[in-house]
XYZ file of N, CA, C and O in Angstrom:
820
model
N -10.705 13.854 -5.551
C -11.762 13.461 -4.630
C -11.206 12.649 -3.466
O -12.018 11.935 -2.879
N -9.845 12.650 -3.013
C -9.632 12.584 -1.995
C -9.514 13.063 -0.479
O -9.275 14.265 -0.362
N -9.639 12.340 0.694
C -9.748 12.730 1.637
C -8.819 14.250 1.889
O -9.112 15.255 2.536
N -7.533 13.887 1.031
C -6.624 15.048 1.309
C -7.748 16.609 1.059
O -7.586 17.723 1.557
N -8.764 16.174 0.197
C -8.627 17.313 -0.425
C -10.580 17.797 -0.239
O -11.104 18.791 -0.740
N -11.221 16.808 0.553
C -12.601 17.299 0.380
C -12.414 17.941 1.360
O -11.278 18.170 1.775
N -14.058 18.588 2.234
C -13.992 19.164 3.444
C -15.740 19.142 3.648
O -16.528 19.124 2.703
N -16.140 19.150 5.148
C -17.537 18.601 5.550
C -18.201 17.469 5.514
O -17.882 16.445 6.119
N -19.296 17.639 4.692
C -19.707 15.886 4.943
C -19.210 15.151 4.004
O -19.185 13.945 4.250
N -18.762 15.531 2.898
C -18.214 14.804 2.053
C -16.219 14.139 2.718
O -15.885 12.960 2.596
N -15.603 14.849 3.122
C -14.421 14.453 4.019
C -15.167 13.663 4.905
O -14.906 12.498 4.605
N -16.075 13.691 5.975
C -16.584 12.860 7.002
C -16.704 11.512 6.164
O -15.967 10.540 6.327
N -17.538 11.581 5.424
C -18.253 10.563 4.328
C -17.381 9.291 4.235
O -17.600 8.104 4.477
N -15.784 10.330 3.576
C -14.812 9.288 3.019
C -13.794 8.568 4.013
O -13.124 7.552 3.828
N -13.919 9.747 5.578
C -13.260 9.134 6.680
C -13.657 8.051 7.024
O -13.025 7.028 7.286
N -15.183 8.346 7.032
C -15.702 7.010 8.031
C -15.190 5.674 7.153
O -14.886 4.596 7.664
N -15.160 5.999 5.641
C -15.042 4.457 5.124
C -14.196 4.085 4.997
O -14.071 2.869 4.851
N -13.067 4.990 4.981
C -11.823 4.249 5.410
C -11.613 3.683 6.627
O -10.981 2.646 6.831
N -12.298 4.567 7.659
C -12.361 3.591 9.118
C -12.643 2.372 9.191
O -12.217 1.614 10.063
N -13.548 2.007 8.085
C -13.998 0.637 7.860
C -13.282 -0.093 7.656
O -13.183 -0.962 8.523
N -12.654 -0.173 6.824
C -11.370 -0.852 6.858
C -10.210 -1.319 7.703
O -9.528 -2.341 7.631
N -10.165 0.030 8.774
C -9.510 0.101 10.027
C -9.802 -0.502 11.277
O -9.028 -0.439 12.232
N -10.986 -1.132 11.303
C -11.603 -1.780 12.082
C -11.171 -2.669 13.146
O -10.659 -3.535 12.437
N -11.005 -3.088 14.352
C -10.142 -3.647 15.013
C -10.232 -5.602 14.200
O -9.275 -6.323 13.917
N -11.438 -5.843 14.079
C -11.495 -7.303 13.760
C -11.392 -7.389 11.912
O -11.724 -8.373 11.251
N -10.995 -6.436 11.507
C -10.726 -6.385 10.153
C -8.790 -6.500 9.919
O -8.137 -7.306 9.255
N -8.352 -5.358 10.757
C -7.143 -5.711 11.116
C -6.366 -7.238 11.746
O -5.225 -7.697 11.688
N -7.828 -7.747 12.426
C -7.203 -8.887 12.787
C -6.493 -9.997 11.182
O -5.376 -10.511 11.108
N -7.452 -10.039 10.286
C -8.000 -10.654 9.323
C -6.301 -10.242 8.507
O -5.832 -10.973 7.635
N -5.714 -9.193 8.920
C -4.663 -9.207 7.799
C -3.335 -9.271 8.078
O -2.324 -9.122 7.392
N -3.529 -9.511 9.173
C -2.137 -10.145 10.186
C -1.571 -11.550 9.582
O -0.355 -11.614 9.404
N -2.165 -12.383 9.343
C -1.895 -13.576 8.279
C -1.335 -13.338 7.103
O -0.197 -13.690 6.794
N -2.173 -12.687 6.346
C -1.547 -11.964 5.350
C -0.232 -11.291 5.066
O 0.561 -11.802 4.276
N 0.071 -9.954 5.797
C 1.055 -9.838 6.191
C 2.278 -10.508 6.408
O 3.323 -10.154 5.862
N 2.161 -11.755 7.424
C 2.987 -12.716 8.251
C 3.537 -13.330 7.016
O 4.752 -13.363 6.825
N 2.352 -14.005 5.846
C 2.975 -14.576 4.697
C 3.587 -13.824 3.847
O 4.113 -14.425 2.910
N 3.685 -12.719 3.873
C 4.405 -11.724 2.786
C 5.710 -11.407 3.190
O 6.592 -11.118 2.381
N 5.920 -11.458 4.752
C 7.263 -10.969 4.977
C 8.097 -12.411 4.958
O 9.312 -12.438 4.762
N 7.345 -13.534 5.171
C 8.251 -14.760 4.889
C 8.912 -14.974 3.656
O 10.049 -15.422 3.504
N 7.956 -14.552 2.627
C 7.954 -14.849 1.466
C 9.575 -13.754 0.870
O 10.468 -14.133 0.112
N 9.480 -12.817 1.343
C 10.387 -11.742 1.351
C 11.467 -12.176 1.635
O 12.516 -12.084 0.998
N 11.182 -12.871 2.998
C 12.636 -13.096 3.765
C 13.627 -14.012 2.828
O 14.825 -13.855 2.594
N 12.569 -15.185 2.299
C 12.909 -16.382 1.676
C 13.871 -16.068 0.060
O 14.944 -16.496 -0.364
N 12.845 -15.128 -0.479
C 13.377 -14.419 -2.056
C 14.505 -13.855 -2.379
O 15.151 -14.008 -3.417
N 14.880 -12.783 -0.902
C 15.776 -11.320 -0.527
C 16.508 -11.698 0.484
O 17.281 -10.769 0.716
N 16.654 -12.412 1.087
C 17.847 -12.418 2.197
C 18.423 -13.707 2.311
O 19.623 -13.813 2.059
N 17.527 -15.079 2.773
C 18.271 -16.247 3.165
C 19.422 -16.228 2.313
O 19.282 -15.777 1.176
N 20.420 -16.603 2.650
C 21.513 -17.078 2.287
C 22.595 -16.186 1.737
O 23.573 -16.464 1.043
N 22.176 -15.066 2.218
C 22.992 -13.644 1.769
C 23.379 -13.241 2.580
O 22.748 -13.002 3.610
N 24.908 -12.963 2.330
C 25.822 -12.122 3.469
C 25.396 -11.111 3.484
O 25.115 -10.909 4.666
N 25.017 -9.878 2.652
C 25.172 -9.072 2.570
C 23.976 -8.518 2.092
O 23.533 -9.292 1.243
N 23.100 -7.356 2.260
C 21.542 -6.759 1.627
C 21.896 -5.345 1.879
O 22.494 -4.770 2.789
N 21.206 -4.890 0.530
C 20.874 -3.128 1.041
C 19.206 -3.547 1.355
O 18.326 -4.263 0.877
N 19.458 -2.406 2.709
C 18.241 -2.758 3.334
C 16.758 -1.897 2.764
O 15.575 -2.180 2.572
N 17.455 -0.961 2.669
C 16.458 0.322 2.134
C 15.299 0.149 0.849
O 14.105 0.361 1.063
N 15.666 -0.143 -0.109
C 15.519 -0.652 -0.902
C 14.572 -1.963 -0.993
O 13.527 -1.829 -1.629
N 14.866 -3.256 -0.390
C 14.425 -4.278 0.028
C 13.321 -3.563 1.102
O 12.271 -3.893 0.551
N 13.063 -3.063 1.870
C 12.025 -2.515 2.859
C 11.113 -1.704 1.778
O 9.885 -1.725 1.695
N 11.906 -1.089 1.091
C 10.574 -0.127 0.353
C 9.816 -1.364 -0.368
O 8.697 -1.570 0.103
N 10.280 -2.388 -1.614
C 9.075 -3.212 -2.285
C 8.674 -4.327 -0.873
O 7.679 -4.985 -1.177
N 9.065 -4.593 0.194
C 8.262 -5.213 1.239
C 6.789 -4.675 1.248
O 5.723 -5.203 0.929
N 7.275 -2.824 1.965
C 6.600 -1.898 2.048
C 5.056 -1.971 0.916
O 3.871 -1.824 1.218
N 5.759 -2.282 -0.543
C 4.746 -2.033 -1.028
C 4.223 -3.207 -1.741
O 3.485 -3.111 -2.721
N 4.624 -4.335 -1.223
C 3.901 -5.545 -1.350
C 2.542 -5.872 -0.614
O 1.364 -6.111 -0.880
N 3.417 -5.740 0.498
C 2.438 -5.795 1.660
C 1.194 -5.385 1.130
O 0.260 -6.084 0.734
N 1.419 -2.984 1.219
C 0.139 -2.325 0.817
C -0.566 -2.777 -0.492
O -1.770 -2.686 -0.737
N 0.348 -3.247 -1.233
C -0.856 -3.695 -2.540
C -1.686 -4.770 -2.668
O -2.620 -4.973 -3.443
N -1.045 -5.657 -1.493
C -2.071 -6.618 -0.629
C -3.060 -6.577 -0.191
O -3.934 -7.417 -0.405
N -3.177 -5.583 0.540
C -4.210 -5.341 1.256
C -4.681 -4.341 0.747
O -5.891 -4.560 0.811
N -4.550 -3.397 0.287
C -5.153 -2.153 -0.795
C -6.022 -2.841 -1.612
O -7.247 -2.779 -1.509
N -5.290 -3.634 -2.591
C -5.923 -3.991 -3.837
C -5.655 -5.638 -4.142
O -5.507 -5.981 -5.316
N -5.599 -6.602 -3.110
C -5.324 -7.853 -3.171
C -4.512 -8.210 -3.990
O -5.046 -9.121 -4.624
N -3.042 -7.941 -4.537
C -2.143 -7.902 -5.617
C -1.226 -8.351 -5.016
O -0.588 -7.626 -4.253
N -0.834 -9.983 -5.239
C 0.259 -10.821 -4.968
C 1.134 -10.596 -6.338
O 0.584 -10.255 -7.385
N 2.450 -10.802 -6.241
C 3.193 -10.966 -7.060
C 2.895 -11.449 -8.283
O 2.387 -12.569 -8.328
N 3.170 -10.634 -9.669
C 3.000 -10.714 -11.088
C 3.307 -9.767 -11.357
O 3.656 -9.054 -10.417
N 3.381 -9.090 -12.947
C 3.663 -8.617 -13.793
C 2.954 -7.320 -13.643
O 3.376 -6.208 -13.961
N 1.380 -7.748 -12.910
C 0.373 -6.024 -13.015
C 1.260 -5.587 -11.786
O 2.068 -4.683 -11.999
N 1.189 -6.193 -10.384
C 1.849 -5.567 -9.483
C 3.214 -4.888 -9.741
O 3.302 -3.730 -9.332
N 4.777 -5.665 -10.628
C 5.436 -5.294 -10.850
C 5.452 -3.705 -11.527
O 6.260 -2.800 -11.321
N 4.156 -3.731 -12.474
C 3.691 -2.459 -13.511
C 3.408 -1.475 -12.364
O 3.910 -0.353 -12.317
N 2.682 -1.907 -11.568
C 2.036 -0.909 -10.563
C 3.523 -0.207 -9.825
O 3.842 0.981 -9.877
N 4.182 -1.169 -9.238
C 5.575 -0.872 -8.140
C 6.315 0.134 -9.088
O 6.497 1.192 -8.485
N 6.826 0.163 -10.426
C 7.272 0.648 -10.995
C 6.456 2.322 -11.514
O 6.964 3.355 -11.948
N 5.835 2.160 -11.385
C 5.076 3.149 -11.913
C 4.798 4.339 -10.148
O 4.903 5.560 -10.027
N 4.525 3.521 -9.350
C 4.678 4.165 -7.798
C 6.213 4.534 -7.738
O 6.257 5.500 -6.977
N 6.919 4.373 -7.974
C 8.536 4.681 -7.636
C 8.190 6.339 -8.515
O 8.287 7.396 -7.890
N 7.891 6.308 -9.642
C 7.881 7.445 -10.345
C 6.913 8.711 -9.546
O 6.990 9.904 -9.252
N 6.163 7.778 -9.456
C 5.088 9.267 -8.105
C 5.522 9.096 -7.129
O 4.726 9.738 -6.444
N 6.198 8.716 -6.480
C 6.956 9.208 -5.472
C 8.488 9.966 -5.801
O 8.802 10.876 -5.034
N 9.459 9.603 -6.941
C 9.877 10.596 -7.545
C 9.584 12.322 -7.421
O 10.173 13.300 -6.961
N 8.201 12.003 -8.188
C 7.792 13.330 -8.722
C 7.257 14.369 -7.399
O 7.101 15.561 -7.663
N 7.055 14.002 -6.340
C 6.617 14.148 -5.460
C 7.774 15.479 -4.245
O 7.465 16.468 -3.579
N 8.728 14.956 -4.437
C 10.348 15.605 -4.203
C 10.387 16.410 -5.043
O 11.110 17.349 -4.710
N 9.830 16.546 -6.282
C 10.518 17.302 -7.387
C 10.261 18.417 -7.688
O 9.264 18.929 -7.178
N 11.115 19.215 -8.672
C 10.532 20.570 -8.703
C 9.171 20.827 -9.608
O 9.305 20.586 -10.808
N 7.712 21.347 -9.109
C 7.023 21.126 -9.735
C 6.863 21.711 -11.306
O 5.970 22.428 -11.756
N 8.044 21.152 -11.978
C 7.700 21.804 -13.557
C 7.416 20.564 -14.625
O 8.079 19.527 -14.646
N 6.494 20.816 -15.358
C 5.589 19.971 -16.009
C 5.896 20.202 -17.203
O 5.130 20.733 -18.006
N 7.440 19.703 -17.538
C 7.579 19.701 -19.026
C 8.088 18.068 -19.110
O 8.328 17.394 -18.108
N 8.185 17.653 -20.298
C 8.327 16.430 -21.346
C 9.655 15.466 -20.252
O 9.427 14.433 -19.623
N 10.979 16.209 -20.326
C 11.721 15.832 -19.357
C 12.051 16.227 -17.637
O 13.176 16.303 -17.144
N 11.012 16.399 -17.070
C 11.481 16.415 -16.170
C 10.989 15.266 -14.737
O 10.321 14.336 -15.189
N 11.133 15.191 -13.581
C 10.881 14.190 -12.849
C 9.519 14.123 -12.662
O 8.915 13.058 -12.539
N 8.780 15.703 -12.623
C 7.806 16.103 -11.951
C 6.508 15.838 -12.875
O 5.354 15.616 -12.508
N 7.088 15.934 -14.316
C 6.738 15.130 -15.554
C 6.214 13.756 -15.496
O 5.020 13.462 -15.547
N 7.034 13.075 -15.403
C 7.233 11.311 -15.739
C 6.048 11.054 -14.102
O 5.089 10.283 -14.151
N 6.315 11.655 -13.141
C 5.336 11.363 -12.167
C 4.087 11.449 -12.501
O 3.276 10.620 -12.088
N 3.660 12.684 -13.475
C 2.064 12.823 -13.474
C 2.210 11.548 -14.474
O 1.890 10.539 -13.847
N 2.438 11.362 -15.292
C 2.566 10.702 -16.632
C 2.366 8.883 -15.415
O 1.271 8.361 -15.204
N 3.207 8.542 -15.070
C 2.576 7.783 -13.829
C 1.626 7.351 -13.036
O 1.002 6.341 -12.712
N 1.773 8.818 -12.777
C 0.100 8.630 -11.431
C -1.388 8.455 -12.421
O -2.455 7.945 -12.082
N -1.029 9.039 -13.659
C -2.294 8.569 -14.561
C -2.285 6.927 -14.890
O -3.408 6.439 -14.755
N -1.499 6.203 -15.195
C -1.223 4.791 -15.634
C -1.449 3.917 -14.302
O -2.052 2.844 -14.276
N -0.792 4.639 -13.074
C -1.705 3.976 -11.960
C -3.049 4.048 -11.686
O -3.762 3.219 -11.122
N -3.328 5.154 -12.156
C -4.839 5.345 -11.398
C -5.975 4.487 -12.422
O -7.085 4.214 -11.964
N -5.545 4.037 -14.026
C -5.903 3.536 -14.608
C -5.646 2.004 -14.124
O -6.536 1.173 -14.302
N -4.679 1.720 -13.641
C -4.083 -0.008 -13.542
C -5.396 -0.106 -11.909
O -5.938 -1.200 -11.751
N -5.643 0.686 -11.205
C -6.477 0.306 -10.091
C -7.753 0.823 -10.390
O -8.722 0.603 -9.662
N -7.811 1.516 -11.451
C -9.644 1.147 -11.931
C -9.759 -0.250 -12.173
O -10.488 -1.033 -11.562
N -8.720 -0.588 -13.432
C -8.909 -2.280 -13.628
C -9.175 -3.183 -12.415
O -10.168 -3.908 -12.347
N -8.300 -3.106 -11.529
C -8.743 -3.737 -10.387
C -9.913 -3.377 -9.497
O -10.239 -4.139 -8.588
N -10.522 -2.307 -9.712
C -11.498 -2.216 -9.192
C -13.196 -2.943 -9.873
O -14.100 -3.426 -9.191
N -13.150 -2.787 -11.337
C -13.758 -3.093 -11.966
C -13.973 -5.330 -11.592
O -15.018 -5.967 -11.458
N -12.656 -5.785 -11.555
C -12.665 -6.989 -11.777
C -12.590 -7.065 -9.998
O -12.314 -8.226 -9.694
N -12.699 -6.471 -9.158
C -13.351 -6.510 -7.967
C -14.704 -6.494 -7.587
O -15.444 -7.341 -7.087
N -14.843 -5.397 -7.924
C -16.591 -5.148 -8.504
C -17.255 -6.939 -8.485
O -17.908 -7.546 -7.636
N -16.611 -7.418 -10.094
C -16.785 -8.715 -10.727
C -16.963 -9.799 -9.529
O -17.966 -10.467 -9.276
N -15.636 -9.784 -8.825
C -15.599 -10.721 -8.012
C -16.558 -10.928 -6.828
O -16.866 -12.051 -6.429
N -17.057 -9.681 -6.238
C -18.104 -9.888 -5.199
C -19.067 -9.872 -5.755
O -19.967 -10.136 -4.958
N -19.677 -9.599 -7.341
C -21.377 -9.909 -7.240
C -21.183 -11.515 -7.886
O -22.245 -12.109 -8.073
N -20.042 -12.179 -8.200
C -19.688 -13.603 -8.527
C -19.577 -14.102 -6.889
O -19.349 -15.306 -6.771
N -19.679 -13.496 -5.883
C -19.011 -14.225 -4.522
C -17.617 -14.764 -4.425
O -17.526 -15.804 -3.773
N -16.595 -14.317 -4.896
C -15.311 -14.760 -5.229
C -14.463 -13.969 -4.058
O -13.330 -14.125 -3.602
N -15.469 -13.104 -3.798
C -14.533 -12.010 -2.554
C -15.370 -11.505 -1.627
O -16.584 -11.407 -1.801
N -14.869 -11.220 -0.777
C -16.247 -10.582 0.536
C -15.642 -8.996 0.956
O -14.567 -8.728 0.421
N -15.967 -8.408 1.454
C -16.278 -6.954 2.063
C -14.043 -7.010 2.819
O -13.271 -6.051 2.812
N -13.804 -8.144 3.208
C -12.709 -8.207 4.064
C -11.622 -8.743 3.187
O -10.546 -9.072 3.685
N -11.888 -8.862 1.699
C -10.204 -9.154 1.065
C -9.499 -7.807 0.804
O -8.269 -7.760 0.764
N -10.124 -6.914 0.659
C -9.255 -5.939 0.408
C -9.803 -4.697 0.551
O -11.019 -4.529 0.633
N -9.024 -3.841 0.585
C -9.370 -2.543 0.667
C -10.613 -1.792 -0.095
O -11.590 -1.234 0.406
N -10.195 -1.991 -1.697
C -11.071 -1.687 -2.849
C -12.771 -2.685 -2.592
O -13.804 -2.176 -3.027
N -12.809 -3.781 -2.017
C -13.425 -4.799 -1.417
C -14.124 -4.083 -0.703
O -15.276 -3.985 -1.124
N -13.856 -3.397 0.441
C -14.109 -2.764 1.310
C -15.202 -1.979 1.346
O -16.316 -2.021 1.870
N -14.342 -0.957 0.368
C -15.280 0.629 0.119
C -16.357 0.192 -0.851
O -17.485 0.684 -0.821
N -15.828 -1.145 -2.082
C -17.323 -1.201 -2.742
C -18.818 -1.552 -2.292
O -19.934 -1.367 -2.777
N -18.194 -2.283 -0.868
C -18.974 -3.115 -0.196
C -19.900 -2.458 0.382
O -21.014 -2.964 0.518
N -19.500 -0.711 1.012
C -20.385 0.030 1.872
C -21.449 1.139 0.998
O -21.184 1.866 0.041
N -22.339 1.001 1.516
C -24.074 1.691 0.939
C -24.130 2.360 2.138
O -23.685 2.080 3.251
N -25.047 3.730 1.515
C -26.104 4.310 2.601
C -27.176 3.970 3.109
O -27.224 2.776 3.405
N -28.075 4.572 3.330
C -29.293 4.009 4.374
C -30.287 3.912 3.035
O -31.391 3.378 3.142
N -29.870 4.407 1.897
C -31.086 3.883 0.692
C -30.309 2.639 0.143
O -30.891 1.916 -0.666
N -28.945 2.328 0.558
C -28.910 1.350 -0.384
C -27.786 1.318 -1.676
O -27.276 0.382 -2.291
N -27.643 2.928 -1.792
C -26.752 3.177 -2.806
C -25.462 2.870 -2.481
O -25.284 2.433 -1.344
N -24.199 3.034 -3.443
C -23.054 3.028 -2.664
C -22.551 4.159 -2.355
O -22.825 5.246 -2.863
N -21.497 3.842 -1.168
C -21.283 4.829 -0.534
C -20.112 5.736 -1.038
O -19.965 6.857 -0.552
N -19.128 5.172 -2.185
C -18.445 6.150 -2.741
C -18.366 5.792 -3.757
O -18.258 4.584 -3.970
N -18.396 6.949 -5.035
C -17.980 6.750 -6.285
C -16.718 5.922 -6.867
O -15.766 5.813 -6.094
N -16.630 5.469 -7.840
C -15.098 4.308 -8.729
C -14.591 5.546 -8.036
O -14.121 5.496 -6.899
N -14.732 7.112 -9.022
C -13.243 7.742 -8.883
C -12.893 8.372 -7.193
O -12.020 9.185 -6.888
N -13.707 7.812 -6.448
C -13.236 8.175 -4.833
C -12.462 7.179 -4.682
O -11.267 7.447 -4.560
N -12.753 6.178 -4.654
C -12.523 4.943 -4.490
C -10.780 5.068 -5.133
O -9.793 5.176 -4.405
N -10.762 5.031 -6.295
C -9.275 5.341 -6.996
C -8.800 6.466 -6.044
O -8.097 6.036 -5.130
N -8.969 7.532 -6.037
C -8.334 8.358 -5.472
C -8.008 8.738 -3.973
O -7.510 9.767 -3.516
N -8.466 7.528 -3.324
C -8.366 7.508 -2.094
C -7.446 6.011 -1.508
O -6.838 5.818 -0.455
N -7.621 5.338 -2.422
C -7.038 4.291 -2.715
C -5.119 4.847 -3.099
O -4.222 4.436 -2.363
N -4.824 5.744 -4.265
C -3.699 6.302 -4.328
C -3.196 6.971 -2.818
O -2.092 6.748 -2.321
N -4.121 7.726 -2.286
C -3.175 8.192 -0.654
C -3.633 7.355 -0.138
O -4.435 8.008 0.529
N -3.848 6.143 0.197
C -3.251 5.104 1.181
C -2.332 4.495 0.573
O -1.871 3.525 1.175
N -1.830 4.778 -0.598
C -0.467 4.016 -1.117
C 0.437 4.485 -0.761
O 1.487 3.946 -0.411
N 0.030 6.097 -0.814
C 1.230 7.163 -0.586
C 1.549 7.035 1.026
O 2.588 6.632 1.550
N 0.777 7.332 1.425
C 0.709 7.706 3.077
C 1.295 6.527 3.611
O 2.109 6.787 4.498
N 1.181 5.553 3.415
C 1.870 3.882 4.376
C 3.313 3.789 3.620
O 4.142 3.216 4.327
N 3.597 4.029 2.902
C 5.018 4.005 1.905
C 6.095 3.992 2.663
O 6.622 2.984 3.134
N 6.539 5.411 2.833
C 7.656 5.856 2.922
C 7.915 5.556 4.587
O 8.832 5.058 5.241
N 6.891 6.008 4.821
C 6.457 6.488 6.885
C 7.569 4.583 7.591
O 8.390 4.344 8.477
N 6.748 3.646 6.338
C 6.603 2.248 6.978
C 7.986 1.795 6.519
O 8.609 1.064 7.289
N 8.578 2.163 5.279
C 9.790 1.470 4.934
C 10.927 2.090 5.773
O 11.662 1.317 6.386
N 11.168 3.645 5.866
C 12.062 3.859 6.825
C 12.202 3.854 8.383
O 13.172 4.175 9.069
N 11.204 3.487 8.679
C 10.681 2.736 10.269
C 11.607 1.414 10.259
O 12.607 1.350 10.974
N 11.203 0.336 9.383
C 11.947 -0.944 9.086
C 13.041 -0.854 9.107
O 13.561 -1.644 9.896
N 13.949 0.000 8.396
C 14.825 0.309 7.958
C 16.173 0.708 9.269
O 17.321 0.295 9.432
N 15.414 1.571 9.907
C 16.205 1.880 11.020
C 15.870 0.774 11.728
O 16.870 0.274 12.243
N 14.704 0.098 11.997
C 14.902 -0.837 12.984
C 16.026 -2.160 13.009
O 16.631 -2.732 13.916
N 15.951 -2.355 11.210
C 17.329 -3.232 11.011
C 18.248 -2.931 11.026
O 19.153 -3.758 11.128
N 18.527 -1.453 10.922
C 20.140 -1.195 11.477
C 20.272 -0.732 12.984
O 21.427 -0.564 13.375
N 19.403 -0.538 13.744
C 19.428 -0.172 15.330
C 19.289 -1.782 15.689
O 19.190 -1.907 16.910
N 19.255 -2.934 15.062
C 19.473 -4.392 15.035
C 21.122 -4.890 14.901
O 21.722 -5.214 15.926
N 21.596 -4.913 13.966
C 22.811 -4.969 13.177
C 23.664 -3.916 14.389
O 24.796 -4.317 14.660
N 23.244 -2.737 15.054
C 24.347 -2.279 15.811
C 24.218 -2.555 16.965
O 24.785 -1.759 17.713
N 23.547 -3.605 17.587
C 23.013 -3.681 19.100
C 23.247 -5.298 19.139
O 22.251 -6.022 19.144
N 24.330 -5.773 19.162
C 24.112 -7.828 19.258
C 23.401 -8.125 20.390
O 22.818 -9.208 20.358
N 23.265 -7.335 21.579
C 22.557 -7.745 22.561
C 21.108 -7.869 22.664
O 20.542 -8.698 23.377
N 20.412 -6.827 21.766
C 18.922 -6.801 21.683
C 18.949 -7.629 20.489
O 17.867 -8.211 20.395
N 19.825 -7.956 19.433
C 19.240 -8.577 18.282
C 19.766 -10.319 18.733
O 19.640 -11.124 17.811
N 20.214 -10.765 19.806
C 20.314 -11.959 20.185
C 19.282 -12.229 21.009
O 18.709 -13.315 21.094
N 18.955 -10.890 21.836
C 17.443 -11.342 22.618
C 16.126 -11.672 21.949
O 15.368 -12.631 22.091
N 16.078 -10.689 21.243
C 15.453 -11.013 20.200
C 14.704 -12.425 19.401
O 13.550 -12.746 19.119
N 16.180 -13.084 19.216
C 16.028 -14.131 18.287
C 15.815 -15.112 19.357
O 15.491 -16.148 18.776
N 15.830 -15.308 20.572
C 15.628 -16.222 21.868
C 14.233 -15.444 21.912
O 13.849 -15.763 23.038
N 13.317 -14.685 21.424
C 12.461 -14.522 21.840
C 12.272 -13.696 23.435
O 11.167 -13.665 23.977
N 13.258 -13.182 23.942
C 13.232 -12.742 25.062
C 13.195 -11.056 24.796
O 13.381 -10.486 23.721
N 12.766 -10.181 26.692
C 13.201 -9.212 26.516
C 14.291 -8.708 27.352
O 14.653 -8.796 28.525
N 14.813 -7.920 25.839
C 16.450 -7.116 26.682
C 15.881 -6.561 28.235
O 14.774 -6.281 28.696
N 17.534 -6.575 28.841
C 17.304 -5.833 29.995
C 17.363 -4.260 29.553
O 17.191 -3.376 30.392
């Protein structure tokens, strides 16, 4: 029941509510957020290190960040479960699609089910949190979509839309965002002139 995969009003349906999310003064709201996650990164993964693989370090940035704002998931043990379990669907994703016991394409579905279960939980104890007032329409993504009703009142997408639309915005910001970073720190590392302007806050000629 994802966007990938409806078509008519039901695709319109699920666009618009992700637009919601996309919102220009909603985006403002997670720029903070953000700002504290890559400090937090910087502080954990780099200070005081000669040396980093970057790739790697950009992908769990990558998916700190999104599980932030997806599903409000700061650092612990569920997020760790979640990161680990996303490495495998994205695995399986490359792989050849054969669906036996050992293979990559395997351990991915076997995955993408244990995720899609670990963000019902969070949806459920989201749910919790806004009819407790603990969260509003703008902490998170899952926040978001529970938050929006139609013109009777109902809501506007089912748990399992919600899950499954929730998984391709995990997918879709992933890869696109970590190897963007990625080159930008090494088109950094090979340029001392833009990465000294840079750090003066200035722009290169």
């Amino acid at each position: 029941k994802s966007i990938l995969e409806l078509m008519g009003a039901d695709h319109k349906r699920i666009r618009g509510a992700l637009a919601e999310f996309l919102k220009p003064d909603m985006l403002k709201l997670y720029v903070g957020k953000i700002d504290g996650e890559v400090r937090r990164h910087l502080d954990e993964c780099w200070a005081g290190r000669r040396t980093v693989t970057v790739m790697p370090l950009m992908k769990r940035l990558t998916f700190d960040i999104i599980s932030l704002l997806l599903f409000g998931l700061q650092r612990s043990p569920l997020q760790d479960e979640l990161a680990g379990d996303f490495a495998q669907v994205m695995d399986g994703i490359w792989a050849v699609p054969v669906n036996l016991p050992f293979t990559a394409f395997s351990r991915s579905l076997r995955a993408s089910a244990r995720a899609r279960r670990l963000i019902a939980g969070i949806l459920r104890e989201t749910r919790a949190k806004l009819e407790r007032g603990e969260a509003s329409r703008s902490s998170d993504l899952i926040a978001c979509l529970l938050s929006l009703t139609d013109d009777s009142g109902a809501r506007l997408l089912s748990e399992d839309e919600i899950v499954d639309n929730s998984m391709v915005a995990l997918v879709a910001g992933h890869d696109t965002s970590s190897i963007l970073m990625t080159f930008m720190v090494r088109q950094l590392a090979n340029d001392p002139d833009t990465l000294a302007a840079m750090v003066q806050g200035e722009k290169p000629n």
